[in-house]
Amino acid sequence: MNFTRWSARLPGTQRRAAARTEQTASPDRRGEGSVPAARAEQLTDESLSVPAVDELRVREVLDRVPSLVALVHGPDHRIAYVNDAYRSAFGVRPLGERAREALPELDGLGLFPLLDQVQRSGKPRTVKSRKAPDGRSYTFTCTPVAQGDGKGGSDGRGVLVFATDVTDHAEAAERLRASERRQRETAVTLQRSLLPQELEEPDDLRIAATYHPGGTEAAVGGDWYDVITLGGGRTALVIGDVMGRGVRAAAVMGQLRTAVRAYARLDLPPHEVLQLLDGLAAEIDANQIATCAYAIHDPNEGKLIYSSAGHLPILVRDENGTVLRAEEPTGPPLGTGGWMHTSGSIPLAPGSTAVLYTDGLVERRDADLDEGIAALERALAGATGTPQVVCDRLVRSAGVTPDHDDDVAVLVLQHPARTGADSELFRNAALELLGGVEAAPRARAFASGVLTSWRFPVDLHDLGVLATSELVANSLQHGTPPMKLRLRRTDRRLIIEVTDGDDHLPRRRRAEPGDESGRGIAIVATIASNWGCRRTPGGGKAVWCEFALPRTQTT
């Protein structure tokens, strides 16, 4: 084949040829321009002149370029030419043969559909960084060429395949991607390590949570959740979001989560916990904005008591499928200072499901936030099953994918409606403590009868009656009416609680041999698995203790 009959439109050749032509002709046009005469003579010196690209033999140029060059022609892409670099890379290729059989490396790279497209359209195409069978990476540019005057029809059309070795760039890019993956894995590991590794499991609630890191970059967010058992059957539920991304946001999140757990141990109302957290957030980083919702579930009350610092509303689905939104009260985000947070409540009866979540689940750039919350309400209304199933369904319905651009944290809790044999494991009994000192023996008799009906073993029965006696005696001596005794059993523990109208919290102290008081709380702390006290809304206090049930009592 006469290769000189082919013309390849190589990028830049026409511009460089035109520049050289203009350069050699410039002295005649400039005359006495700004270029010195000596320089003009130097540019026109025949001994230093460079031939134009049109004067070069194309084959000699292509034979010497380090890039891989191949020329195919016709509808079946027969080989017209391969240069020395191509032969060095893949071996000798027979001219005139069909490229699909003679150039298997191009077939392995999936280039033949591209050759067909270039031949049909007459427009060049490029594919970047394809790894060839020789283990090196190439960027392929396929350029249409025409034989002679370009009117030869489909048989006269060819494609020039120009492959540039980009192995070094590809390996550097892969190393960079691997480094970014490692950094992201490290950042996500840090984020997850700051979240609870295992959720605490309250007796009366079933809980599940999920966390999805947003984006693909190394930066992590500050979303977090937590479940804290407070004792006496009560459970604290927390969800929060530190705005921004990166290790700094994760570090602030970790400090806030630790502080919430510490404040929760004080068993304070939700708004007081957020009040303390607000002051701490300003000390940690005055420029970092964080939102938080803190709620407490008390099985005796059948509702969630909550407070919110700029966080999204808690959603509750009742046993009939109706979804309620806890919108008020909501204060500003943490760290703003000067705001008195307040607590609100939302029903959480048996059979209900509550959802706490961060904005990544409902916020989208192309939609209003209220639309996202409304969509979540609709998804929750139809979501049934275990808390983990509900979690997964809500995340799926929100369209959260691995490349989602924001972190997502979801906490789902259910208050099961227990029936049949299961309901026998969850019992309540209460007694109003009326009168004076005669209330103590009446309370002991009541406790003895209840524990006997619950079929507790003798030793646990006696310990329960003793604890009841000491708590009631302490309330009668130091508290004020109204007073109430409540006994509660779950599938894991016996809970005894006494409430009265005085807000002075008792503390455990060492009684001297001559003291006539101070031993009641010490006795309770010694015989019980756990004990504690808290102030109640509207004034007053509650003092409680727990006894772990034997295994035979939990089955």
Coordinates of C-alpha atoms in Angstrom, one line a residue:
M1 CA 0.0 0.0 0.0
N2 CA 1.3 3.5 -0.9
F3 CA 1.3 5.1 2.5
T4 CA 1.9 8.6 1.0
R5 CA -1.6 8.5 -0.4
W6 CA -3.0 8.8 3.1
S7 CA -3.1 12.1 4.9
A8 CA -3.5 12.2 8.7
R9 CA -4.7 15.4 10.4
L10 CA -2.3 15.4 13.3
P11 CA -3.2 17.9 16.1
G12 CA -1.2 21.1 15.9
T13 CA 0.7 20.5 12.6
Q14 CA -1.2 23.1 10.6
R15 CA -0.8 25.7 13.3
R16 CA 3.0 25.1 13.6
A17 CA 3.4 25.1 9.8
A18 CA 1.5 28.4 9.5
A19 CA 3.6 29.9 12.3
R20 CA 6.9 28.9 10.6
T21 CA 5.6 30.3 7.2
E22 CA 4.7 33.6 8.8
Q23 CA 8.0 33.7 10.7
T24 CA 10.1 33.3 7.5
A25 CA 8.0 35.9 5.6
S26 CA 7.9 38.4 8.4
P27 CA 11.1 40.4 7.5
D28 CA 9.7 41.5 4.2
R29 CA 6.5 42.7 5.8
R30 CA 8.0 44.4 8.8
G31 CA 10.5 46.6 7.0
E32 CA 11.9 48.8 9.7
G33 CA 9.9 47.3 12.5
S34 CA 10.9 46.8 16.1
V35 CA 13.0 43.7 15.3
P36 CA 16.7 44.5 14.7
A37 CA 18.0 44.0 11.2
A38 CA 20.6 41.5 12.4
R39 CA 17.9 39.3 14.0
A40 CA 15.8 39.5 10.8
E41 CA 18.8 38.3 8.8
Q42 CA 19.4 35.5 11.3
L43 CA 15.8 34.2 10.9
T44 CA 16.1 34.2 7.1
D45 CA 19.5 32.5 7.0
E46 CA 19.2 29.3 4.9
S47 CA 21.7 27.5 7.0
L48 CA 19.3 27.8 10.0
S49 CA 16.0 27.3 8.2
V50 CA 13.7 24.4 9.3
P51 CA 11.6 22.6 6.8
A52 CA 7.8 23.0 7.1
V53 CA 5.8 20.0 8.3
D54 CA 4.3 19.6 4.9
E55 CA 7.8 18.9 3.6
L56 CA 8.4 16.0 6.0
R57 CA 7.7 12.4 5.2
V58 CA 4.9 11.3 7.5
R59 CA 6.0 7.7 7.7
E60 CA 9.5 8.7 8.9
V61 CA 7.9 10.9 11.6
L62 CA 5.5 8.2 12.8
D63 CA 8.2 5.5 12.7
R64 CA 10.3 7.5 15.2
V65 CA 7.6 8.8 17.6
P66 CA 7.7 7.0 21.0
S67 CA 3.8 6.7 21.0
L68 CA 2.1 3.7 19.5
V69 CA 0.6 4.4 16.1
A70 CA -1.6 2.1 13.9
L71 CA -3.6 2.8 10.8
V72 CA -6.6 0.8 9.8
H73 CA -8.9 1.3 6.8
G74 CA -12.1 0.0 5.4
P75 CA -15.3 -1.2 7.1
D76 CA -13.5 -4.3 8.5
H77 CA -10.5 -2.2 9.7
R78 CA -7.7 -3.9 7.8
I79 CA -4.1 -3.0 9.0
A80 CA -2.4 -0.4 6.8
Y81 CA 0.4 0.5 9.1
V82 CA 1.9 0.1 12.6
N83 CA 5.0 2.0 13.7
D84 CA 8.1 0.7 15.5
A85 CA 6.9 1.6 19.0
Y86 CA 3.7 -0.5 18.4
R87 CA 5.7 -3.4 17.2
S88 CA 8.0 -3.2 20.2
A89 CA 5.0 -3.2 22.5
F90 CA 2.9 -5.9 20.9
G91 CA 5.1 -7.6 18.3
V92 CA 5.0 -7.6 14.5
R93 CA 1.6 -7.3 12.9
P94 CA 0.8 -8.4 9.3
L95 CA -0.4 -5.7 7.0
G96 CA -3.7 -6.1 5.2
E97 CA -5.1 -8.4 7.8
R98 CA -8.4 -7.7 9.6
A99 CA -7.5 -5.8 12.8
R100 CA -10.0 -7.8 14.9
E101 CA -7.8 -10.9 14.4
A102 CA -4.4 -9.3 13.9
L103 CA -4.7 -6.7 16.7
P104 CA -6.2 -8.7 19.6
E105 CA -4.9 -6.1 22.1
L106 CA -7.3 -3.5 20.7
D107 CA -10.2 -6.0 21.0
G108 CA -9.2 -6.7 24.6
L109 CA -9.4 -2.9 25.3
G110 CA -12.8 -2.7 23.7
L111 CA -11.7 -0.2 21.0
F112 CA -13.5 -1.7 18.0
P113 CA -16.9 -0.1 18.7
L114 CA -15.0 3.2 19.0
L115 CA -13.3 2.7 15.6
D116 CA -16.7 2.0 14.0
Q117 CA -18.1 5.2 15.6
V118 CA -15.2 7.3 14.5
Q119 CA -15.4 5.9 10.9
R120 CA -19.2 6.6 10.8
S121 CA -19.1 10.1 12.4
G122 CA -15.8 11.4 10.9
K123 CA -15.0 12.8 14.3
P124 CA -12.0 11.9 16.6
R125 CA -12.6 10.2 19.9
T126 CA -10.4 9.6 22.9
V127 CA -10.5 7.1 25.7
K128 CA -8.2 7.7 28.7
S129 CA -6.0 5.4 30.7
R130 CA -6.8 1.9 29.4
K131 CA -4.6 -0.9 30.7
A132 CA -3.3 -3.0 27.8
P133 CA -2.3 -6.7 27.9
D134 CA 1.4 -5.7 28.3
G135 CA 0.5 -4.2 31.7
R136 CA 1.0 -0.6 30.7
S137 CA -1.7 2.1 30.5
Y138 CA -2.4 4.1 27.4
T139 CA -4.6 6.9 26.3
F140 CA -6.0 6.2 22.9
T141 CA -7.0 8.9 20.3
C142 CA -8.8 7.6 17.2
T143 CA -8.7 10.1 14.4
P144 CA -10.5 9.7 11.0
V145 CA -8.3 9.8 7.9
A146 CA -9.3 9.8 4.2
Q147 CA -7.5 8.3 1.2
G148 CA -6.6 10.7 -1.6
D149 CA -9.2 13.5 -1.9
G150 CA -11.4 11.9 0.7
K151 CA -14.1 10.8 -1.8
G152 CA -13.3 7.1 -1.7
G153 CA -16.5 6.1 0.1
S154 CA -16.4 3.8 3.1
D155 CA -13.6 1.8 1.6
G156 CA -11.4 4.9 1.5
R157 CA -12.0 5.8 5.1
G158 CA -9.4 4.9 7.7
V159 CA -8.8 5.5 11.4
L160 CA -5.4 6.5 12.9
V161 CA -5.0 5.0 16.3
F162 CA -2.6 7.0 18.4
A163 CA -1.7 5.6 21.9
T164 CA 0.2 7.6 24.5
D165 CA 1.9 5.7 27.3
V166 CA 0.4 7.1 30.6
T167 CA 1.4 4.3 32.9
D168 CA 3.3 6.6 35.3
H169 CA 0.3 9.0 35.5
A170 CA -2.1 6.1 35.9
E171 CA -0.1 4.5 38.7
A172 CA 0.3 7.9 40.4
A173 CA -3.5 8.4 40.2
E174 CA -4.1 4.9 41.5
R175 CA -1.7 5.6 44.4
L176 CA -3.5 8.8 45.1
R177 CA -6.9 7.1 45.0
A178 CA -5.6 4.3 47.3
S179 CA -4.3 7.0 49.7
E180 CA -7.7 8.8 49.7
R181 CA -9.4 5.5 50.4
R182 CA -7.1 4.8 53.3
Q183 CA -7.7 8.3 54.7
R184 CA -11.4 7.9 54.3
E185 CA -11.4 4.5 56.0
T186 CA -9.4 6.0 58.8
A187 CA -11.7 8.9 59.2
V188 CA -14.9 6.7 59.1
T189 CA -13.3 4.4 61.6
L190 CA -12.6 7.4 63.9
Q191 CA -16.2 8.6 63.4
R192 CA -17.7 5.1 64.2
S193 CA -15.4 4.7 67.2
L194 CA -17.0 7.8 68.7
L195 CA -20.4 6.2 68.3
P196 CA -21.7 3.6 70.7
Q197 CA -20.3 0.2 69.6
E198 CA -23.3 -1.6 71.1
L199 CA -26.6 0.0 72.0
E200 CA -27.8 -0.4 75.5
E201 CA -30.9 -2.5 75.6
P202 CA -33.7 -1.2 77.9
D203 CA -36.2 -3.6 79.3
D204 CA -39.3 -1.9 77.9
L205 CA -38.0 -0.7 74.6
R206 CA -36.6 -2.3 71.4
I207 CA -34.0 -0.1 69.7
A208 CA -32.0 0.0 66.5
A209 CA -29.7 2.6 65.0
T210 CA -27.8 3.1 61.8
Y211 CA -25.1 5.5 60.6
H212 CA -24.2 6.2 56.9
P213 CA -21.1 8.4 56.3
G214 CA -21.7 10.9 53.5
G215 CA -19.7 11.4 50.4
T216 CA -16.6 9.7 49.2
E217 CA -13.9 12.1 50.4
A218 CA -11.9 11.6 53.6
A219 CA -13.9 14.2 55.6
V220 CA -16.4 12.9 58.1
G221 CA -19.3 14.6 59.8
G222 CA -20.4 15.1 63.3
D223 CA -23.7 13.1 63.5
W224 CA -24.1 10.9 66.6
Y225 CA -26.7 9.0 68.6
D226 CA -26.8 7.3 72.0
V227 CA -29.0 5.2 74.2
I228 CA -28.5 5.6 78.0
T229 CA -30.3 3.5 80.6
L230 CA -31.0 5.8 83.6
G231 CA -32.2 3.1 86.1
G232 CA -35.7 2.7 87.5
G233 CA -36.9 1.6 84.1
R234 CA -36.2 5.0 82.5
T235 CA -34.1 5.4 79.3
A236 CA -32.5 8.5 77.7
L237 CA -32.3 8.8 73.9
V238 CA -30.0 11.3 72.2
I239 CA -29.3 12.3 68.6
G240 CA -27.2 15.2 67.5
D241 CA -25.4 16.8 64.6
V242 CA -22.3 19.0 64.6
M243 CA -22.3 21.1 61.5
G244 CA -19.4 20.9 59.1
R245 CA -17.1 18.0 58.2
G246 CA -13.7 16.8 59.1
V247 CA -11.8 15.6 62.1
R248 CA -12.6 18.8 64.0
A249 CA -16.4 18.2 63.7
A250 CA -15.9 14.6 64.8
A251 CA -13.8 15.7 67.8
V252 CA -16.5 18.1 68.9
M253 CA -19.1 15.4 68.5
G254 CA -17.1 13.0 70.6
Q255 CA -16.8 15.6 73.4
L256 CA -20.5 16.5 73.3
R257 CA -21.5 12.8 73.4
T258 CA -19.3 12.1 76.4
A259 CA -20.7 15.2 78.2
V260 CA -24.3 14.0 77.4
R261 CA -23.6 10.7 79.0
A262 CA -22.2 12.4 82.1
Y263 CA -25.1 14.8 82.5
A264 CA -27.6 12.0 81.9
R265 CA -26.2 10.2 85.0
L266 CA -27.5 13.1 87.0
D267 CA -31.0 12.1 85.8
L268 CA -32.0 15.7 85.1
P269 CA -35.0 16.7 83.0
P270 CA -34.2 17.0 79.3
H271 CA -34.2 20.8 79.2
E272 CA -31.7 21.0 82.0
V273 CA -29.4 18.5 80.2
L274 CA -29.4 20.7 77.1
Q275 CA -28.9 23.8 79.2
L276 CA -25.6 22.3 80.6
L277 CA -24.6 21.1 77.1
D278 CA -25.2 24.5 75.7
G279 CA -22.6 26.1 78.0
L280 CA -20.1 23.3 77.3
A281 CA -20.5 23.6 73.5
A282 CA -19.6 27.3 73.7
E283 CA -16.5 26.4 75.6
I284 CA -15.4 23.7 73.3
D285 CA -15.6 25.8 70.1
A286 CA -17.6 29.0 69.9
N287 CA -17.7 28.8 66.1
Q288 CA -19.0 25.3 65.9
I289 CA -22.8 24.9 65.5
A290 CA -24.4 21.8 66.9
T291 CA -28.0 20.6 67.2
C292 CA -29.3 18.0 69.6
A293 CA -32.5 16.3 70.7
Y294 CA -32.6 14.7 74.2
A295 CA -35.6 12.5 75.2
I296 CA -36.5 10.4 78.2
H297 CA -38.9 7.4 78.2
D298 CA -40.6 6.4 81.4
P299 CA -42.7 3.2 81.0
N300 CA -44.9 4.4 83.9
E301 CA -45.9 7.6 82.0
G302 CA -46.4 6.2 78.5
K303 CA -44.8 9.2 76.8
L304 CA -41.5 10.7 75.7
I305 CA -40.3 13.8 77.6
Y306 CA -38.0 15.7 75.3
S307 CA -36.1 18.9 74.6
S308 CA -34.6 20.1 71.3
A309 CA -31.7 22.5 70.6
G310 CA -32.3 23.3 66.9
H311 CA -32.8 19.7 66.0
L312 CA -35.4 18.2 63.6
P313 CA -38.7 17.0 65.2
I314 CA -39.1 13.5 66.7
L315 CA -41.7 11.4 64.8
V316 CA -43.9 8.9 66.5
R317 CA -46.1 6.3 64.8
D318 CA -48.9 5.0 67.1
E319 CA -50.3 1.4 66.9
N320 CA -52.9 2.6 64.4
G321 CA -50.4 3.9 61.9
T322 CA -51.0 7.6 62.7
V323 CA -47.7 9.7 62.7
L324 CA -47.3 12.5 65.2
R325 CA -44.7 15.2 64.9
A326 CA -43.1 16.7 68.1
E327 CA -42.5 20.2 66.9
E328 CA -42.5 22.3 70.0
P329 CA -40.6 23.4 72.1
T330 CA -37.5 23.8 70.0
G331 CA -34.6 26.2 71.0
P332 CA -31.6 27.4 69.1
P333 CA -28.6 25.2 68.4
L334 CA -26.1 24.5 71.1
G335 CA -23.4 27.0 71.9
T336 CA -25.6 30.1 71.3
G337 CA -26.1 30.9 75.0
G338 CA -28.7 33.1 76.6
W339 CA -31.6 30.8 75.9
M340 CA -33.7 28.9 78.4
H341 CA -34.6 25.5 77.0
T342 CA -37.9 23.9 77.9
S343 CA -39.2 20.3 77.8
G344 CA -42.2 19.0 76.0
S345 CA -43.9 15.6 75.7
I346 CA -45.3 13.3 73.0
P347 CA -47.3 10.1 73.6
L348 CA -45.4 6.8 73.3
A349 CA -48.0 4.2 74.2
P350 CA -47.4 0.4 73.8
G351 CA -47.4 -0.4 70.1
S352 CA -45.8 2.9 69.2
T353 CA -42.6 3.5 67.2
A354 CA -40.5 6.7 67.5
V355 CA -37.8 7.9 65.1
L356 CA -34.9 10.4 65.8
Y357 CA -32.8 11.4 62.8
T358 CA -30.3 13.9 61.5
D359 CA -30.9 16.3 58.5
G360 CA -29.0 14.1 56.1
L361 CA -32.0 11.8 55.9
V362 CA -34.5 14.5 54.9
E363 CA -32.7 17.5 53.6
R364 CA -32.1 17.9 49.8
R365 CA -30.7 20.8 47.9
D366 CA -33.5 20.8 45.4
A367 CA -36.4 20.5 47.9
D368 CA -37.8 22.2 50.9
L369 CA -36.9 20.7 54.3
D370 CA -40.6 20.4 55.3
E371 CA -41.1 18.3 52.1
G372 CA -38.4 15.9 53.3
I373 CA -39.9 15.5 56.7
A374 CA -43.4 15.0 55.2
A375 CA -41.9 12.3 53.0
L376 CA -40.3 10.6 56.1
E377 CA -43.7 10.7 57.8
R378 CA -45.3 8.9 54.9
A379 CA -42.6 6.3 54.9
L380 CA -42.9 5.8 58.7
A381 CA -46.7 5.4 58.4
G382 CA -46.1 2.3 56.3
A383 CA -43.0 1.0 57.9
T384 CA -43.7 -2.0 60.1
G385 CA -41.5 -4.8 61.6
T386 CA -38.6 -4.7 64.0
P387 CA -36.7 -1.5 64.7
Q388 CA -33.8 -2.6 62.4
V389 CA -36.3 -3.3 59.6
V390 CA -37.9 0.1 60.1
C391 CA -34.4 1.8 60.1
D392 CA -33.5 0.1 56.8
R393 CA -36.8 1.0 55.1
L394 CA -36.6 4.7 56.1
V395 CA -33.1 5.0 54.8
R396 CA -34.1 3.2 51.5
S397 CA -37.2 5.4 51.1
A398 CA -35.0 8.5 51.5
G399 CA -32.8 7.4 48.7
V400 CA -29.6 7.3 50.8
T401 CA -26.8 5.7 48.7
P402 CA -23.1 5.1 49.5
D403 CA -22.2 8.3 47.7
H404 CA -24.8 10.4 49.5
D405 CA -23.4 13.9 50.1
D406 CA -24.3 14.1 53.8
D407 CA -24.0 11.9 56.9
V408 CA -27.1 10.2 58.1
A409 CA -27.9 8.9 61.6
V410 CA -31.2 7.3 62.5
L411 CA -32.4 6.0 65.8
V412 CA -35.6 3.9 66.0
L413 CA -37.3 2.8 69.2
Q414 CA -40.4 0.7 69.7
H415 CA -42.5 0.3 72.8
P416 CA -43.9 -3.2 72.2
A417 CA -47.5 -4.0 73.0
R418 CA -47.2 -7.2 75.0
T419 CA -49.9 -9.8 75.2
G420 CA -50.2 -13.4 76.4
A421 CA -47.4 -15.0 78.4
D422 CA -45.1 -12.1 77.5
S423 CA -47.3 -9.7 79.3
E424 CA -47.0 -11.7 82.6
L425 CA -43.3 -10.7 82.6
F426 CA -44.2 -6.9 82.7
R427 CA -46.3 -6.0 85.7
N428 CA -47.0 -2.9 87.7
A429 CA -48.5 -2.3 91.2
A430 CA -48.9 1.0 93.1
L431 CA -50.0 2.2 96.5
E432 CA -50.8 5.6 97.7
L433 CA -49.0 6.1 101.1
L434 CA -51.6 7.8 103.3
G435 CA -51.5 8.6 107.0
G436 CA -48.5 8.7 109.3
V437 CA -46.3 5.9 110.7
E438 CA -48.9 3.3 110.0
A439 CA -48.1 3.7 106.3
A440 CA -44.9 1.7 106.7
P441 CA -46.4 -1.6 107.8
R442 CA -49.2 -1.2 105.2
A443 CA -46.5 -0.7 102.5
R444 CA -44.6 -3.8 103.7
A445 CA -47.8 -5.9 103.6
F446 CA -48.6 -4.6 100.1
A447 CA -45.2 -5.4 98.8
S448 CA -45.2 -8.8 100.3
G449 CA -48.5 -9.7 98.7
V450 CA -47.5 -8.3 95.3
L451 CA -44.1 -10.1 95.2
T452 CA -45.8 -13.3 96.3
S453 CA -48.4 -13.0 93.5
W454 CA -45.5 -12.5 91.0
R455 CA -44.1 -15.8 92.2
F456 CA -40.6 -14.5 93.2
P457 CA -38.3 -16.9 95.1
V458 CA -38.2 -16.4 98.9
D459 CA -34.9 -14.7 99.1
L460 CA -35.8 -12.1 96.4
H461 CA -39.2 -11.7 98.1
D462 CA -37.6 -10.9 101.4
L463 CA -35.0 -8.5 99.9
G464 CA -37.8 -6.7 98.1
V465 CA -39.9 -6.3 101.2
L466 CA -36.8 -5.0 103.1
A467 CA -36.0 -2.5 100.5
T468 CA -39.6 -1.3 100.4
S469 CA -39.6 -0.8 104.1
E470 CA -36.4 1.2 104.1
L471 CA -37.4 3.5 101.2
V472 CA -40.9 4.1 102.7
A473 CA -39.4 4.8 106.1
N474 CA -36.9 7.3 104.6
S475 CA -39.7 9.1 102.8
L476 CA -41.9 9.2 105.8
Q477 CA -39.1 10.7 107.9
H478 CA -37.6 13.2 105.4
G479 CA -40.3 13.7 102.7
T480 CA -43.7 15.4 102.5
P481 CA -47.0 14.2 101.0
P482 CA -48.1 13.1 98.5
M483 CA -46.3 9.8 98.8
K484 CA -46.6 6.8 96.5
L485 CA -45.0 3.3 96.4
R486 CA -44.7 1.7 92.9
L487 CA -43.5 -1.9 92.3
R488 CA -42.6 -2.9 88.7
R489 CA -41.2 -6.1 87.2
T490 CA -39.8 -6.6 83.8
D491 CA -38.4 -9.7 82.1
R492 CA -35.0 -8.8 83.7
R493 CA -35.4 -6.9 87.0
L494 CA -37.6 -5.9 89.9
I495 CA -37.9 -2.1 90.4
I496 CA -39.1 -0.5 93.7
E497 CA -39.7 3.3 93.7
V498 CA -41.1 5.7 96.3
T499 CA -42.0 9.3 95.4
D500 CA -42.9 12.2 97.7
G501 CA -43.3 15.9 97.6
D502 CA -39.9 17.0 99.0
D503 CA -37.2 17.7 96.4
H504 CA -34.2 17.1 98.8
L505 CA -32.3 14.2 97.3
P506 CA -31.0 11.6 99.8
R507 CA -27.4 10.5 99.7
R508 CA -25.6 7.5 101.0
R509 CA -23.5 8.2 104.1
R510 CA -21.7 6.3 106.8
A511 CA -23.7 6.2 110.1
E512 CA -21.8 6.3 113.3
P513 CA -22.5 3.6 116.0
G514 CA -24.5 6.1 118.0
D515 CA -26.6 7.5 115.2
E516 CA -30.3 6.7 115.1
S517 CA -30.6 7.4 111.3
G518 CA -28.5 7.3 108.1
R519 CA -28.6 3.5 107.6
G520 CA -31.7 3.2 105.4
I521 CA -30.1 4.2 102.0
A522 CA -26.9 2.3 102.9
I523 CA -28.9 -0.9 103.5
V524 CA -30.7 -0.4 100.2
A525 CA -27.5 0.2 98.3
T526 CA -26.0 -2.9 99.8
I527 CA -28.8 -5.4 99.0
A528 CA -29.9 -4.0 95.6
S529 CA -28.3 -4.3 92.3
N530 CA -28.6 -0.5 91.7
W531 CA -30.2 2.5 93.2
G532 CA -30.7 6.2 92.6
C533 CA -32.8 9.2 93.0
R534 CA -34.1 12.1 90.9
R535 CA -36.3 15.2 91.1
T536 CA -39.7 14.9 89.6
P537 CA -41.5 17.6 87.5
G538 CA -43.5 20.0 89.6
G539 CA -41.3 19.4 92.7
G540 CA -40.7 16.4 94.7
K541 CA -38.4 13.4 94.2
A542 CA -38.3 9.7 93.4
V543 CA -36.0 7.2 95.1
W544 CA -35.7 3.8 93.5
C545 CA -33.7 0.5 93.6
E546 CA -33.4 -2.5 91.3
F547 CA -32.9 -6.2 91.8
A548 CA -31.8 -8.4 88.9
L549 CA -34.0 -11.4 88.4
P550 CA -32.7 -14.9 88.4
R551 CA -32.5 -16.6 85.0
T552 CA -35.4 -18.9 85.9
Q553 CA -37.6 -15.8 86.5
T554 CA -36.8 -14.2 83.1
T555 CA -38.0 -17.2 81.0

